Amino acid sequence: MCLLPQIIYEVPAETARIARAAFPKSNPYLRLADRLGVIYQDGDFAHLFPFTGQPALAPVRLALTTILQFAEGLS
């Protein structure tokens, strides 16, 4: 698998609006996103991927998924 790094990850405006409507008093993950912003970038993981092959899933999303699983006590 190869890495096709994305430069910027941005939450779509409609997604952000719906999340804020669903949690009007906020929630820990919305506050985390507001305070930290982008903590990982694909370039941080580029050295782990070869230059050829099928494009891989974004390592930033996989890293954040792992962190959120840990925070929720999931395996």
PDB file of C-alpha atoms in Angstrom:
ATOM      1  CA  MET A   1       0.000   0.000   0.000  1.00  0.00           C
ATOM      2  CA  CYS A   2       1.182   3.506  -0.734  1.00  0.00           C
ATOM      3  CA  LEU A   3       0.337   6.759   0.990  1.00  0.00           C
ATOM      4  CA  LEU A   4      -1.297   9.576  -0.918  1.00  0.00           C
ATOM      5  CA  PRO A   5      -1.029  12.218   1.800  1.00  0.00           C
ATOM      6  CA  GLN A   6      -3.753  14.762   2.225  1.00  0.00           C
ATOM      7  CA  ILE A   7      -2.572  18.171   3.293  1.00  0.00           C
ATOM      8  CA  ILE A   8      -5.584  19.420   5.238  1.00  0.00           C
ATOM      9  CA  TYR A   9      -8.349  17.573   7.035  1.00  0.00           C
ATOM     10  CA  GLU A  10     -11.391  19.719   7.527  1.00  0.00           C
ATOM     11  CA  VAL A  11     -14.706  18.777   9.055  1.00  0.00           C
ATOM     12  CA  PRO A  12     -17.448  19.726   6.602  1.00  0.00           C
ATOM     13  CA  ALA A  13     -19.497  22.704   7.803  1.00  0.00           C
ATOM     14  CA  GLU A  14     -22.740  20.707   7.739  1.00  0.00           C
ATOM     15  CA  THR A  15     -21.200  17.941   9.862  1.00  0.00           C
ATOM     16  CA  ALA A  16     -19.965  20.480  12.410  1.00  0.00           C
ATOM     17  CA  ARG A  17     -23.373  22.164  12.509  1.00  0.00           C
ATOM     18  CA  ILE A  18     -25.186  18.864  13.102  1.00  0.00           C
ATOM     19  CA  ALA A  19     -22.704  17.802  15.804  1.00  0.00           C
ATOM     20  CA  ARG A  20     -23.184  21.091  17.654  1.00  0.00           C
ATOM     21  CA  ALA A  21     -26.965  20.767  17.323  1.00  0.00           C
ATOM     22  CA  ALA A  22     -26.860  17.195  18.646  1.00  0.00           C
ATOM     23  CA  PHE A  23     -24.690  18.234  21.616  1.00  0.00           C
ATOM     24  CA  PRO A  24     -25.702  21.816  22.496  1.00  0.00           C
ATOM     25  CA  LYS A  25     -23.808  21.637  25.808  1.00  0.00           C
ATOM     26  CA  SER A  26     -20.793  20.203  23.954  1.00  0.00           C
ATOM     27  CA  ASN A  27     -19.150  16.849  24.668  1.00  0.00           C
ATOM     28  CA  PRO A  28     -15.570  15.723  25.371  1.00  0.00           C
ATOM     29  CA  TYR A  29     -14.759  14.935  21.751  1.00  0.00           C
ATOM     30  CA  LEU A  30     -16.040  18.242  20.402  1.00  0.00           C
ATOM     31  CA  ARG A  31     -13.996  20.077  23.033  1.00  0.00           C
ATOM     32  CA  LEU A  32     -10.964  17.953  22.135  1.00  0.00           C
ATOM     33  CA  ALA A  33     -11.306  18.861  18.467  1.00  0.00           C
ATOM     34  CA  ASP A  34     -11.795  22.538  19.303  1.00  0.00           C
ATOM     35  CA  ARG A  35      -8.721  22.696  21.525  1.00  0.00           C
ATOM     36  CA  LEU A  36      -6.295  20.480  19.654  1.00  0.00           C
ATOM     37  CA  GLY A  37      -7.320  20.953  16.060  1.00  0.00           C
ATOM     38  CA  VAL A  38      -5.167  18.824  13.766  1.00  0.00           C
ATOM     39  CA  ILE A  39      -2.718  16.863  15.916  1.00  0.00           C
ATOM     40  CA  TYR A  40      -1.512  14.450  13.238  1.00  0.00           C
ATOM     41  CA  GLN A  41      -0.794  14.900   9.556  1.00  0.00           C
ATOM     42  CA  ASP A  42      -0.297  12.225   6.916  1.00  0.00           C
ATOM     43  CA  GLY A  43       3.262  13.430   6.373  1.00  0.00           C
ATOM     44  CA  ASP A  44       4.077  12.291   9.928  1.00  0.00           C
ATOM     45  CA  PHE A  45       3.491   8.712   8.767  1.00  0.00           C
ATOM     46  CA  ALA A  46       4.870   8.909   5.210  1.00  0.00           C
ATOM     47  CA  HIS A  47       8.105   7.075   6.055  1.00  0.00           C
ATOM     48  CA  LEU A  48       6.046   3.993   7.014  1.00  0.00           C
ATOM     49  CA  PHE A  49       4.631   3.505   3.514  1.00  0.00           C
ATOM     50  CA  PRO A  50       6.178   2.393   0.210  1.00  0.00           C
ATOM     51  CA  PHE A  51       5.888   4.586  -2.870  1.00  0.00           C
ATOM     52  CA  THR A  52       3.925   2.072  -4.955  1.00  0.00           C
ATOM     53  CA  GLY A  53       0.815   0.003  -4.555  1.00  0.00           C
ATOM     54  CA  GLN A  54      -2.825   0.519  -3.722  1.00  0.00           C
ATOM     55  CA  PRO A  55      -3.561   3.712  -1.771  1.00  0.00           C
ATOM     56  CA  ALA A  56      -3.822   3.142   1.967  1.00  0.00           C
ATOM     57  CA  LEU A  57      -6.424   4.467   4.347  1.00  0.00           C
ATOM     58  CA  ALA A  58      -5.414   7.788   5.829  1.00  0.00           C
ATOM     59  CA  PRO A  59      -3.088   7.041   8.766  1.00  0.00           C
ATOM     60  CA  VAL A  60      -4.368  10.149  10.544  1.00  0.00           C
ATOM     61  CA  ARG A  61      -7.857   8.681  10.694  1.00  0.00           C
ATOM     62  CA  LEU A  62      -6.537   5.336  11.868  1.00  0.00           C
ATOM     63  CA  ALA A  63      -4.446   6.980  14.619  1.00  0.00           C
ATOM     64  CA  LEU A  64      -7.370   9.054  15.875  1.00  0.00           C
ATOM     65  CA  THR A  65      -9.664   6.030  15.764  1.00  0.00           C
ATOM     66  CA  THR A  66      -7.216   4.131  17.970  1.00  0.00           C
ATOM     67  CA  ILE A  67      -7.051   7.023  20.457  1.00  0.00           C
ATOM     68  CA  LEU A  68     -10.844   7.310  20.631  1.00  0.00           C
ATOM     69  CA  GLN A  69     -11.218   3.537  21.073  1.00  0.00           C
ATOM     70  CA  PHE A  70      -8.805   3.682  23.995  1.00  0.00           C
ATOM     71  CA  ALA A  71     -10.666   6.636  25.515  1.00  0.00           C
ATOM     72  CA  GLU A  72     -13.912   4.648  25.391  1.00  0.00           C
ATOM     73  CA  GLY A  73     -12.323   1.477  26.769  1.00  0.00           C
ATOM     74  CA  LEU A  74     -12.895  -0.447  23.545  1.00  0.00           C
ATOM     75  CA  SER A  75     -10.585  -3.107  22.153  1.00  0.00           C
TER      76      SER A  75
END
